[in-house]
Short mmCIF file of C-alpha atoms in Angstrom, two decimals:
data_model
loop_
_atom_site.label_atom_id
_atom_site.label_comp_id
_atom_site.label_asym_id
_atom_site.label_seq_id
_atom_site.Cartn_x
_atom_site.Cartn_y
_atom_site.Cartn_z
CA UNK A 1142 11.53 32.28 45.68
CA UNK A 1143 15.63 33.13 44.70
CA UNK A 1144 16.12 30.40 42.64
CA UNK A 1145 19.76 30.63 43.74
CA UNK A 1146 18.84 30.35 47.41
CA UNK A 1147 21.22 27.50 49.32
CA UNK A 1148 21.00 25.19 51.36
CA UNK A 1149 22.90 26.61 53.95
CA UNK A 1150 21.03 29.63 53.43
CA UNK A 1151 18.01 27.87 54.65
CA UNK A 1152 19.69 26.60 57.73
CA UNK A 1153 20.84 30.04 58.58
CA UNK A 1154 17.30 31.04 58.71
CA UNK A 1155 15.87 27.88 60.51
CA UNK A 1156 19.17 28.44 62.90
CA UNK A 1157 19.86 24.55 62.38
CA UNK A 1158 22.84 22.74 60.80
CA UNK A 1159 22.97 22.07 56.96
CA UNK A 1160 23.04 18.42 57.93
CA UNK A 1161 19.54 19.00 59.23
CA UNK A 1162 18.00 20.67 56.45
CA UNK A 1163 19.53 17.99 54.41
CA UNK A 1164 17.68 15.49 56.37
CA UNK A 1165 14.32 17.68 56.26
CA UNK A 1166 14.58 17.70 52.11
CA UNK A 1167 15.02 14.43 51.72
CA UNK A 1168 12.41 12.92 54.55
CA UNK A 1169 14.97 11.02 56.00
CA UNK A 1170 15.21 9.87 59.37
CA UNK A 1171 17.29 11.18 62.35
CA UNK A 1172 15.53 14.69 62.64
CA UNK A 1173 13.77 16.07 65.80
CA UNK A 1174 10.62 17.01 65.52
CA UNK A 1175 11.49 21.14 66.33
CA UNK A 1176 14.19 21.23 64.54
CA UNK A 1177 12.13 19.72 61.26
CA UNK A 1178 9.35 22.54 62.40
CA UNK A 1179 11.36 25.32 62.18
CA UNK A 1180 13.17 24.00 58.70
CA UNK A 1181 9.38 23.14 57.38
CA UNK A 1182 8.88 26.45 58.23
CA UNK A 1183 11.41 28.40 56.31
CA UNK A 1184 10.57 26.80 53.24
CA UNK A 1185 6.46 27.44 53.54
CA UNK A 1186 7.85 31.29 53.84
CA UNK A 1187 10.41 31.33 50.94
CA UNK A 1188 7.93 29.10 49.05
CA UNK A 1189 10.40 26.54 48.60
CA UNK A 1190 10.34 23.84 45.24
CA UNK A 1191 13.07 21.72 45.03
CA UNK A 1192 14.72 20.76 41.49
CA UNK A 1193 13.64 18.02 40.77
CA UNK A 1194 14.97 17.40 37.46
CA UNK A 1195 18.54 18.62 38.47
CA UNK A 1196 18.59 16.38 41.27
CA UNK A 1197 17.65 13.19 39.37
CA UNK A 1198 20.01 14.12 36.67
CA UNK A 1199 22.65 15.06 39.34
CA UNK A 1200 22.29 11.09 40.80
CA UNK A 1201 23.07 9.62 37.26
CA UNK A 1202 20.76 6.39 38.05
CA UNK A 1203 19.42 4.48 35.51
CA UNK A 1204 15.76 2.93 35.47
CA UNK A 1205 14.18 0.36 34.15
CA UNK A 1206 10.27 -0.37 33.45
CA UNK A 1207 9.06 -3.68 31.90
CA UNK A 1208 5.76 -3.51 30.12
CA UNK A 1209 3.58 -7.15 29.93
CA UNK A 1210 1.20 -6.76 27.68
CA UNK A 1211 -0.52 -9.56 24.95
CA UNK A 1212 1.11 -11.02 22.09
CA UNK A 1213 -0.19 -9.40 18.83
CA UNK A 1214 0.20 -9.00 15.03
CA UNK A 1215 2.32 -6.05 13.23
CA UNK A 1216 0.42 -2.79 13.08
CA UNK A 1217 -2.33 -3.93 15.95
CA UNK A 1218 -3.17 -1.58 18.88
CA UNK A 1219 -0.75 -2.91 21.14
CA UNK A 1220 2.02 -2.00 19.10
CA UNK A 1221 0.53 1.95 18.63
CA UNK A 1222 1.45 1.12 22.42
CA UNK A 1223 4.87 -0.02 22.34
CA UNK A 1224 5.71 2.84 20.10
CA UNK A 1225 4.34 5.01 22.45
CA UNK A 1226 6.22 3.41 25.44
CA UNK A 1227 9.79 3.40 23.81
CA UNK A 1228 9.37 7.48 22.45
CA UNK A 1229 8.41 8.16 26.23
CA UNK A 1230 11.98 6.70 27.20
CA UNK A 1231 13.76 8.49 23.69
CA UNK A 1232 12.23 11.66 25.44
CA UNK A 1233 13.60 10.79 28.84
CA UNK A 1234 17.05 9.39 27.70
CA UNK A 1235 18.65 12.01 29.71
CA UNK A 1236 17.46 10.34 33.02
CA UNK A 1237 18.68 6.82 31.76
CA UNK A 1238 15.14 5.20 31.50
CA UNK A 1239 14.65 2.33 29.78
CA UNK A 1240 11.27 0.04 28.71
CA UNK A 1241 11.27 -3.69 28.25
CA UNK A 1242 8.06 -5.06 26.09
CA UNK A 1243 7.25 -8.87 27.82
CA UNK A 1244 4.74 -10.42 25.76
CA UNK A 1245 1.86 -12.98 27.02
CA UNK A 1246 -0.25 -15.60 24.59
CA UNK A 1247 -4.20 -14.24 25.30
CA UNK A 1248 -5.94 -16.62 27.04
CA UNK A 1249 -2.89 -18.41 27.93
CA UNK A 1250 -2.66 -17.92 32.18
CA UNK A 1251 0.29 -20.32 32.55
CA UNK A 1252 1.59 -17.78 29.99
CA UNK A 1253 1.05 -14.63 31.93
CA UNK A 1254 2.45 -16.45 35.33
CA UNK A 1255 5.77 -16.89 33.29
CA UNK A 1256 6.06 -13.12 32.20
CA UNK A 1257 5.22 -12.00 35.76
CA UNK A 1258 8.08 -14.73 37.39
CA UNK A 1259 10.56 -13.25 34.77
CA UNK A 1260 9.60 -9.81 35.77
CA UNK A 1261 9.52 -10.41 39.04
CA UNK A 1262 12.97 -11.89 39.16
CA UNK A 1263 14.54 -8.96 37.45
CA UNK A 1264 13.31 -6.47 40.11
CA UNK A 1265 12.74 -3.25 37.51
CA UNK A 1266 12.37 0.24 38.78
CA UNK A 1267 8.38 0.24 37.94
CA UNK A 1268 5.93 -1.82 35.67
CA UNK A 1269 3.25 -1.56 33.04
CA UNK A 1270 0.71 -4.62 33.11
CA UNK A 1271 -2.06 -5.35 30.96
CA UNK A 1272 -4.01 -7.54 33.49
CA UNK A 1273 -5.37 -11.31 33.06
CA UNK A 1274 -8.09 -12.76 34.86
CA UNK A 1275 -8.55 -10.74 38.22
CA UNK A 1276 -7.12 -13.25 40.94
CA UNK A 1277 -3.85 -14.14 38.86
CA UNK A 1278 -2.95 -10.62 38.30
CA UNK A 1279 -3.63 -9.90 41.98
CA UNK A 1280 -1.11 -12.86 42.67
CA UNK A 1281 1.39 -10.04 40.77
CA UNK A 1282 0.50 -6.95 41.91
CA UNK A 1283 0.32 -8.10 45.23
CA UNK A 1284 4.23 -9.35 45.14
CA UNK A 1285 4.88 -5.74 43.54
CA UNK A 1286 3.61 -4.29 46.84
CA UNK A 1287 5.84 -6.22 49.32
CA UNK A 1288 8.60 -5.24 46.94
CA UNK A 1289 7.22 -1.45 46.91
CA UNK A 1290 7.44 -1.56 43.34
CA UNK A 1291 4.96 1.01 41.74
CA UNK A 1292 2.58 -0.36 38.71
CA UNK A 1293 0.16 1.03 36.21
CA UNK A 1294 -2.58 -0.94 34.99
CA UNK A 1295 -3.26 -0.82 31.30
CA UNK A 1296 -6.23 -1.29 29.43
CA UNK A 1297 -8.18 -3.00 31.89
CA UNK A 1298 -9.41 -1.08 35.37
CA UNK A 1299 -9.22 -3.21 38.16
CA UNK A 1300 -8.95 -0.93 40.98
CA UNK A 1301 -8.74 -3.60 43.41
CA UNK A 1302 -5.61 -4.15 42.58
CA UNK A 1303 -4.60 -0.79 43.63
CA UNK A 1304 -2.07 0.41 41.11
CA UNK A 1305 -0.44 3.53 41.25
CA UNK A 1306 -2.50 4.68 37.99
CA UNK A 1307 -4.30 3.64 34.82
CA UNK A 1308 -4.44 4.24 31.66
CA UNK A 1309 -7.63 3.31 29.29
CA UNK A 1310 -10.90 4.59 28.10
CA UNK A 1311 -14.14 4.49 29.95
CA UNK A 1312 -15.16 0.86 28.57
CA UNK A 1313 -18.79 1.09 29.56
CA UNK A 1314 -19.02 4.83 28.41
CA UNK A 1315 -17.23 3.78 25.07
CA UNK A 1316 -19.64 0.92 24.41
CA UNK A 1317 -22.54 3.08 25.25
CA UNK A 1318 -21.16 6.02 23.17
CA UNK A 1319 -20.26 3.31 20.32
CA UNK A 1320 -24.25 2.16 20.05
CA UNK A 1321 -25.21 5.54 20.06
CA UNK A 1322 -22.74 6.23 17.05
CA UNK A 1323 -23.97 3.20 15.56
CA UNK A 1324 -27.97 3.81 15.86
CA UNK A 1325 -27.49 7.28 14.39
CA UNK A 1326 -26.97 5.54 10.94
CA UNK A 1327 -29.00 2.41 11.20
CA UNK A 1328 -31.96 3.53 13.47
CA UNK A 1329 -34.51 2.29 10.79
CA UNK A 1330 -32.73 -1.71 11.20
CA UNK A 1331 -34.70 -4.51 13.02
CA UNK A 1332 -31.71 -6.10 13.35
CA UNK A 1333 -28.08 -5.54 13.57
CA UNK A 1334 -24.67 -7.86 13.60
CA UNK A 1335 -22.33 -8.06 16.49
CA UNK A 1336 -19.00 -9.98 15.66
CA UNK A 1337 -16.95 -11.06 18.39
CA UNK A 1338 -13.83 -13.27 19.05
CA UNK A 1339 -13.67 -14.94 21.60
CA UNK A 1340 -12.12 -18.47 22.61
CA UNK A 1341 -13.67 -20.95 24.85
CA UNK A 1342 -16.42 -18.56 25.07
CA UNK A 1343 -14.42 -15.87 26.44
CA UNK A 1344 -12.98 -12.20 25.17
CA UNK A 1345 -10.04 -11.05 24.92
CA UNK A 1346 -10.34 -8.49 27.81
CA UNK A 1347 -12.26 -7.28 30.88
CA UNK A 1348 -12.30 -3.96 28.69
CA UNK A 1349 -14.13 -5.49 25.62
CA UNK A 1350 -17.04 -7.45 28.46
CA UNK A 1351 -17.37 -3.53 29.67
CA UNK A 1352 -17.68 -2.03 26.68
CA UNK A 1353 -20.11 -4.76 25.55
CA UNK A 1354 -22.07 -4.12 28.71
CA UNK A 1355 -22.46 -0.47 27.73
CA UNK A 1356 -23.56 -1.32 24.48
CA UNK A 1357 -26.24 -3.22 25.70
CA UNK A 1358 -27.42 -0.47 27.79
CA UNK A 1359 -28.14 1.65 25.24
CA UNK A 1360 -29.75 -0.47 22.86
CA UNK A 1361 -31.84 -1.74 25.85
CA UNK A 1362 -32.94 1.87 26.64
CA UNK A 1363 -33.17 3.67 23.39
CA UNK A 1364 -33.75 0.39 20.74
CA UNK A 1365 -35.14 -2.61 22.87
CA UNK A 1366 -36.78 -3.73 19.50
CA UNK A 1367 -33.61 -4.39 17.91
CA UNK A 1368 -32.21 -7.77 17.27
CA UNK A 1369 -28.67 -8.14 18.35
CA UNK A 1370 -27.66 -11.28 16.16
CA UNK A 1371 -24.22 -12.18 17.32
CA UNK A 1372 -21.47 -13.99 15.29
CA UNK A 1373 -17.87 -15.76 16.77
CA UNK A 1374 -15.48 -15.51 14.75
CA UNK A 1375 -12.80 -18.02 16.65
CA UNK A 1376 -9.73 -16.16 18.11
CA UNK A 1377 -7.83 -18.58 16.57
CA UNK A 1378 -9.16 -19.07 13.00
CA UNK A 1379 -7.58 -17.98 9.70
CA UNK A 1380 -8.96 -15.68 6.87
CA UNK A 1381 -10.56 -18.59 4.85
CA UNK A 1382 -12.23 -20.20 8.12
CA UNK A 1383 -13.74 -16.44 8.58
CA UNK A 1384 -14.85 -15.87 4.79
CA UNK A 1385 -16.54 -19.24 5.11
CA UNK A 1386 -18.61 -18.10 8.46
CA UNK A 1387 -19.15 -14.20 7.24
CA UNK A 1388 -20.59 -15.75 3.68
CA UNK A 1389 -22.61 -18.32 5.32
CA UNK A 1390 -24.09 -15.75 8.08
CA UNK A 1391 -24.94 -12.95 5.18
CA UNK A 1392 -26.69 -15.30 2.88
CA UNK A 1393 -28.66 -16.80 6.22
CA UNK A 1394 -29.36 -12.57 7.11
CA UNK A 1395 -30.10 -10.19 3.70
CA UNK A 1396 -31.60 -8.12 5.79
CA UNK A 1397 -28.65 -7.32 7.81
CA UNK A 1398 -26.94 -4.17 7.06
CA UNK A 1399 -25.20 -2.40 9.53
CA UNK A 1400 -22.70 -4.61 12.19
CA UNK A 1401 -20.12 -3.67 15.01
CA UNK A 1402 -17.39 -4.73 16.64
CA UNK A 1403 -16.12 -4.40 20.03
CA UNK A 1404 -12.59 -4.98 19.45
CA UNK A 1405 -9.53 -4.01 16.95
CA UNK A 1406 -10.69 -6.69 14.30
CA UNK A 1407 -13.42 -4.95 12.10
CA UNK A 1408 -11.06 -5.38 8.80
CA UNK A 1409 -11.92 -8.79 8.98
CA UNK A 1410 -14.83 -8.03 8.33
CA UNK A 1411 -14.34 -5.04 6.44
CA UNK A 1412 -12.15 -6.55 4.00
CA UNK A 1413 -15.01 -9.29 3.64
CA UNK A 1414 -17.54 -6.89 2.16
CA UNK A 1415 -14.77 -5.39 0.01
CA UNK A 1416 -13.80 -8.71 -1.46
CA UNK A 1417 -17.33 -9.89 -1.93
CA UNK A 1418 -18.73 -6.17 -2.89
CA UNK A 1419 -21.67 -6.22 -0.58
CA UNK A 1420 -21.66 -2.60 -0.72
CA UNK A 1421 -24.82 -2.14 1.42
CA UNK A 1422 -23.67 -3.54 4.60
CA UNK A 1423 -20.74 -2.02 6.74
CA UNK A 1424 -19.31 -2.43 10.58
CA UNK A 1425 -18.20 -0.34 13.15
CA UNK A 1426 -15.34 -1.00 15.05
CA UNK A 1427 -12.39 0.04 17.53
CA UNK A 1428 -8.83 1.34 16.99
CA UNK A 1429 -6.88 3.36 14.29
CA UNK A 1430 -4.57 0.59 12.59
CA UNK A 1431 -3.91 0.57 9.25
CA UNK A 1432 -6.31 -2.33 8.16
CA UNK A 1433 -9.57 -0.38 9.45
CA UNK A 1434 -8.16 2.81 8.20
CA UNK A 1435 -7.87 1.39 4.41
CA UNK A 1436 -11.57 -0.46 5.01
CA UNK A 1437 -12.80 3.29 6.43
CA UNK A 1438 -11.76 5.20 3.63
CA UNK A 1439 -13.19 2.43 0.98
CA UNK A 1440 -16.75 2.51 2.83
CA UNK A 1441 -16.97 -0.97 4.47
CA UNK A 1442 -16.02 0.23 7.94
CA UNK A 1443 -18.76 3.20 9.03
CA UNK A 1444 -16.78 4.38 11.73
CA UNK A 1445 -13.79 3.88 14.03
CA UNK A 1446 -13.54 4.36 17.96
CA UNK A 1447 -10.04 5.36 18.57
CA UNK A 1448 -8.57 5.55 21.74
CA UNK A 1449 -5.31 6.80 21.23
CA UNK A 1450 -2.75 3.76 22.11
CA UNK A 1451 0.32 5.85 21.38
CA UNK A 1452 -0.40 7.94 24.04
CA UNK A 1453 -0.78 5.27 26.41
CA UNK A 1454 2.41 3.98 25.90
CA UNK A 1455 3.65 7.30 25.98
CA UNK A 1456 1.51 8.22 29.17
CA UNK A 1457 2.53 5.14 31.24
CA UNK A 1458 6.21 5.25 30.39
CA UNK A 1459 6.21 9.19 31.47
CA UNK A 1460 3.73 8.35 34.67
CA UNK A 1461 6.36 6.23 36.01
CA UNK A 1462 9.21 8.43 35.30
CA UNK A 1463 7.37 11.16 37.28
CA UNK A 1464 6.71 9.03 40.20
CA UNK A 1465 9.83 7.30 40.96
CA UNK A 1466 12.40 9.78 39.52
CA UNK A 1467 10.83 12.86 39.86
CA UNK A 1468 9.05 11.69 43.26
CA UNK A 1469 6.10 13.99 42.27
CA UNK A 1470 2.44 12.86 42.79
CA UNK A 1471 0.56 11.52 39.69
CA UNK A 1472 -3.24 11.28 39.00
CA UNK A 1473 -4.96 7.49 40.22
CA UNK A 1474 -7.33 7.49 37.24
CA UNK A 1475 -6.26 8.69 33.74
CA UNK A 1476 -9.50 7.68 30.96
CA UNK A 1477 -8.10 8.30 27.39
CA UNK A 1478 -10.46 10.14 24.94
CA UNK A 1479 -13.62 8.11 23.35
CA UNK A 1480 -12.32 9.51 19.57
CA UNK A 1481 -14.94 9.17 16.49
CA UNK A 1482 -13.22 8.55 13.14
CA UNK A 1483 -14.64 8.93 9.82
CA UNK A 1484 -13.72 8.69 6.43
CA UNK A 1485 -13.91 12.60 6.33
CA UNK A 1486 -11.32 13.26 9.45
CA UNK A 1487 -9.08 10.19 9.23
CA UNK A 1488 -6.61 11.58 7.40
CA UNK A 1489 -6.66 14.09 9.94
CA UNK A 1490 -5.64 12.05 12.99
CA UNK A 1491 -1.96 11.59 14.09
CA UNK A 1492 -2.00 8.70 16.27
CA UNK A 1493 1.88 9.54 17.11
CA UNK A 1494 1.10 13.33 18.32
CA UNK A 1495 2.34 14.54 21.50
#
């Protein structure tokens, strides 16, 4: 199509006011059903595709999306996030988008309910949500629908909810994918450590009970002999609470060399084995941050899953741009990459590349 084609160019052709093709381009109301057939018509034959990006830029609006998501520590996976989120907005500052990080205490539902009031009450353009249990969130989500306010679900996939999109890895195919990883080094074990924190006997996330679930699976199928010895290291314990349960569980299990975790926390244990030099024992574990890295490249992390957090951020941030400003249709399911880093290609891996 004549890029430079008009509007009143297209109503010459339809033979209808300019009023009316207005009307047509915008879906509004007021607009009778010929007259919208011969407009639709015209612009199937000049293959019409409206600017989207002028048009938004042309209204001078400005948007904002609030992001709830889990309190953390400096240099954890939810801040690869919120790094991601607030370049998505530097990239989009043209269109006057904005992000606001809202933070929620794990485990903490009363918590969560406050974030979601506050958010609630200052009626943003579109939302990011990393979910809590499924019936509280739905008490959310389900307000963001009468208010026709579009939301992405992070992390966790709970498509009953029915969110505009998600963003996340495959958590069963990432546990199942993480045993395999872990077998191909310590197939000759008869047994093997799985750390976990949890609190009240809970994870931290529907994602880690998935992934966990997938583990299972595979070891079930492929190493059913295979003791899975777990060990809880309390959510809410400090570093000499877990050097006095990691040194009490290796000199209870010599035999024990090869562990995983589910979750971002294998430099606890990781830094552990350094400390202690039990160089013949190492753990597995999820998520690029700067802790695992050093304990990866000094031997006493095996491997890292990496799943890309930047571009999460990055991804819901731009997902919501593209949907409310640009009114274009985005993709329901989005599952990041299942990434396998070693101390030979970490250097290698920009966690901040677009």
């Amino acid at each position: 199509m004549n890029e430079k084609i008009r509007i009143k160019d297209i109503a010459e052709k339809s033979g209808v006011s300019v009023g009316t093709v207005d009307r047509v381009l915008h879906n509004r109301p007021n607009v009778s059903k010929a007259a919208r057939e011969k407009v639709e018509s015209v612009l199937k034959n000049i293959n019409y595709q409206p600017n989207m990006y002028a048009s938004a830029l042309a209204y001078n609006k400005s948007y904002v999306f609030y992001c709830i998501i889990p309190k953390h520590e400096s240099e954890a996976y939810w801040e690869e996030i919120e790094e991601g989120a607030q370049r998505a907005c530097e990239a989009r500052r043209d269109f006057h988008v904005d992000v606001k990080m809202m933070y929620y205490r794990r485990f903490d539902s009363d918590t969560f309910v406050k974030k979601c009031k506050e958010c609630l009450n200052a009626n943003p353009n579109g939302v990011i949500v990393v979910p809590s249990e499924l019936e509280i969130t739905k008490k959310f989500t389900d307000k963001l629908h009468e208010r026709n306010i579009p939301f992405i679900l992070l992390d966790s996939y709970m498509p009953d909810l029915k969110p505009l999109s998600f963003y996340g890895q495959d958590s069963f195919c990432s546990g199942y994918f993480a045993a395999k990883m872990l077998m191909l080094i310590a197939s000759g074990e008869k047994e093997i450590m799985l750390m976990k924190q949890t609190k009240n006997g809970k994870v931290a996330s529907k994602q880690q009970e998935n992934r966990e679930v997938g583990f299972r699976h595979y070891m079930q199928d492929h190493f059913p002999k295979v003791k899975i010895l777990e060990l809880d290291l309390p959510l809410d314990g400090d570093k000499e609470r877990y050097d006095e349960i990691l040194e009490e569980f290796f000199v209870s299990h010599p035999h024990i060399h090869h562990c995983i975790t589910l979750c971002s926390k294998g430099h606890i244990v990781g830094e552990f084995l350094l400390k202690t030099n039990r160089r013949d024992i190492q753990i597995m574990g999820y998520d690029m941050v700067e802790r695992n890295a050093k304990c990866l490249r000094l031997g006493s992390i095996s491997f890292l899953i990496a799943q890309h957090g930047f571009m999460q951020g990055y991804n819901c941030v731009d997902t919501l741009f593209k949907a409310i400003v640009l009114k274009k249709k985005v993709d329901p399911v989005n599952y990041m990459p299942i990434e396998l880093l070693s101390k030979e290609n970490i250097d290698f891996y920009r966690r901040t590349q677009l």
